Amino acid sequence: DESEIHPFLAKWWDAPMTKLGQMQASSWAGVAPTWEVEEVWVSPLCRALETACRIFQHCDVPIRVTPNAREGWWHCSENQGRLQNAIEQGTDIPGGSESRWPKLSEFPGSHKIRGLSQVSEPVRTKWDPSTERAMQKEEDMLFDQWKLSLEALKLELLSAPCKRIALVCHWGVIEQLTGVDSENCHLVPTIVHGQEATGKEPMRWSCSVCQPIVPHPSLGIRAYDHFFDGPRH
């Protein structure tokens, strides 16, 4: 799509959800309580936050922000985030005038979000919007930083006290963790194995994908009407 052809354009910055994406996420809301997850972990990118809120709007579980779950390819504007106040206000920067994002409070279940303060200020090599925009041409360096962030995410998962976690993230993160080329809003059931680093022993990580991978519940043909410019016959 156009965001891939022109990845540096500011209009793709922290790309919000599409109408179709909103419907796909909401289609899980009636099913999610049966998963009995203990926590939801979510990337702080706008589309992931809204996805988590829509899916788990009827679940009494905390939605915990983890910057290490953000999508890679940080040179692309759509994968560059915003700071806490801007996310809450639906603006480009804290107190900014550009407001093409939804306010956080507009997401169903947003009161369950925890830990957004982790991105209240820039975090070097992890969540640093202005620096990443200035370094967009340094693709390899930004990619290496993402890979380190993924290693930190693995460590978070291995050390988590909870046993059943829903990780709401992105295609690249899912592919790197599981090897699965996942479609949008599909459920990839996974069991994580391994252990944290101890002494001279490095961290060991592996995971097993529990087939089948589950597509989102059917939306019906009317959900796709907005893809067509004119009336359909």
Tab-separated table of N, CA, C and O in Angstrom, residues 37 42 48 50 74 180 217:
chain	number	residue	atom	x	y	z
A	37	VAL	N	-7.579	-15.096	30.200
A	37	VAL	CA	-6.215	-14.581	30.329
A	37	VAL	C	-6.089	-13.820	31.639
A	37	VAL	O	-7.052	-13.247	32.163
A	42	VAL	N	0.400	-5.112	25.631
A	42	VAL	CA	0.109	-4.420	24.385
A	42	VAL	C	1.225	-3.433	24.017
A	42	VAL	O	1.819	-2.791	24.880
A	48	ALA	N	-2.442	-0.798	18.083
A	48	ALA	CA	-2.403	-1.922	19.017
A	48	ALA	C	-3.202	-1.616	20.277
A	48	ALA	O	-3.936	-2.475	20.787
A	50	GLU	N	-5.795	0.343	20.590
A	50	GLU	CA	-7.229	0.251	20.293
A	50	GLU	C	-7.650	-1.203	20.090
A	50	GLU	O	-8.733	-1.611	20.511
A	74	TRP	N	11.527	0.709	12.371
A	74	TRP	CA	11.275	1.989	13.022
A	74	TRP	C	11.541	3.177	12.111
A	74	TRP	O	11.211	4.315	12.471
A	180	VAL	N	5.345	-17.430	12.571
A	180	VAL	CA	4.048	-17.467	11.889
A	180	VAL	C	3.835	-16.180	11.089
A	180	VAL	O	4.009	-15.078	11.611
A	217	PRO	N	-13.620	-13.784	14.078
A	217	PRO	CA	-14.981	-14.186	13.720
A	217	PRO	C	-15.478	-13.439	12.479
A	217	PRO	O	-15.073	-12.310	12.200
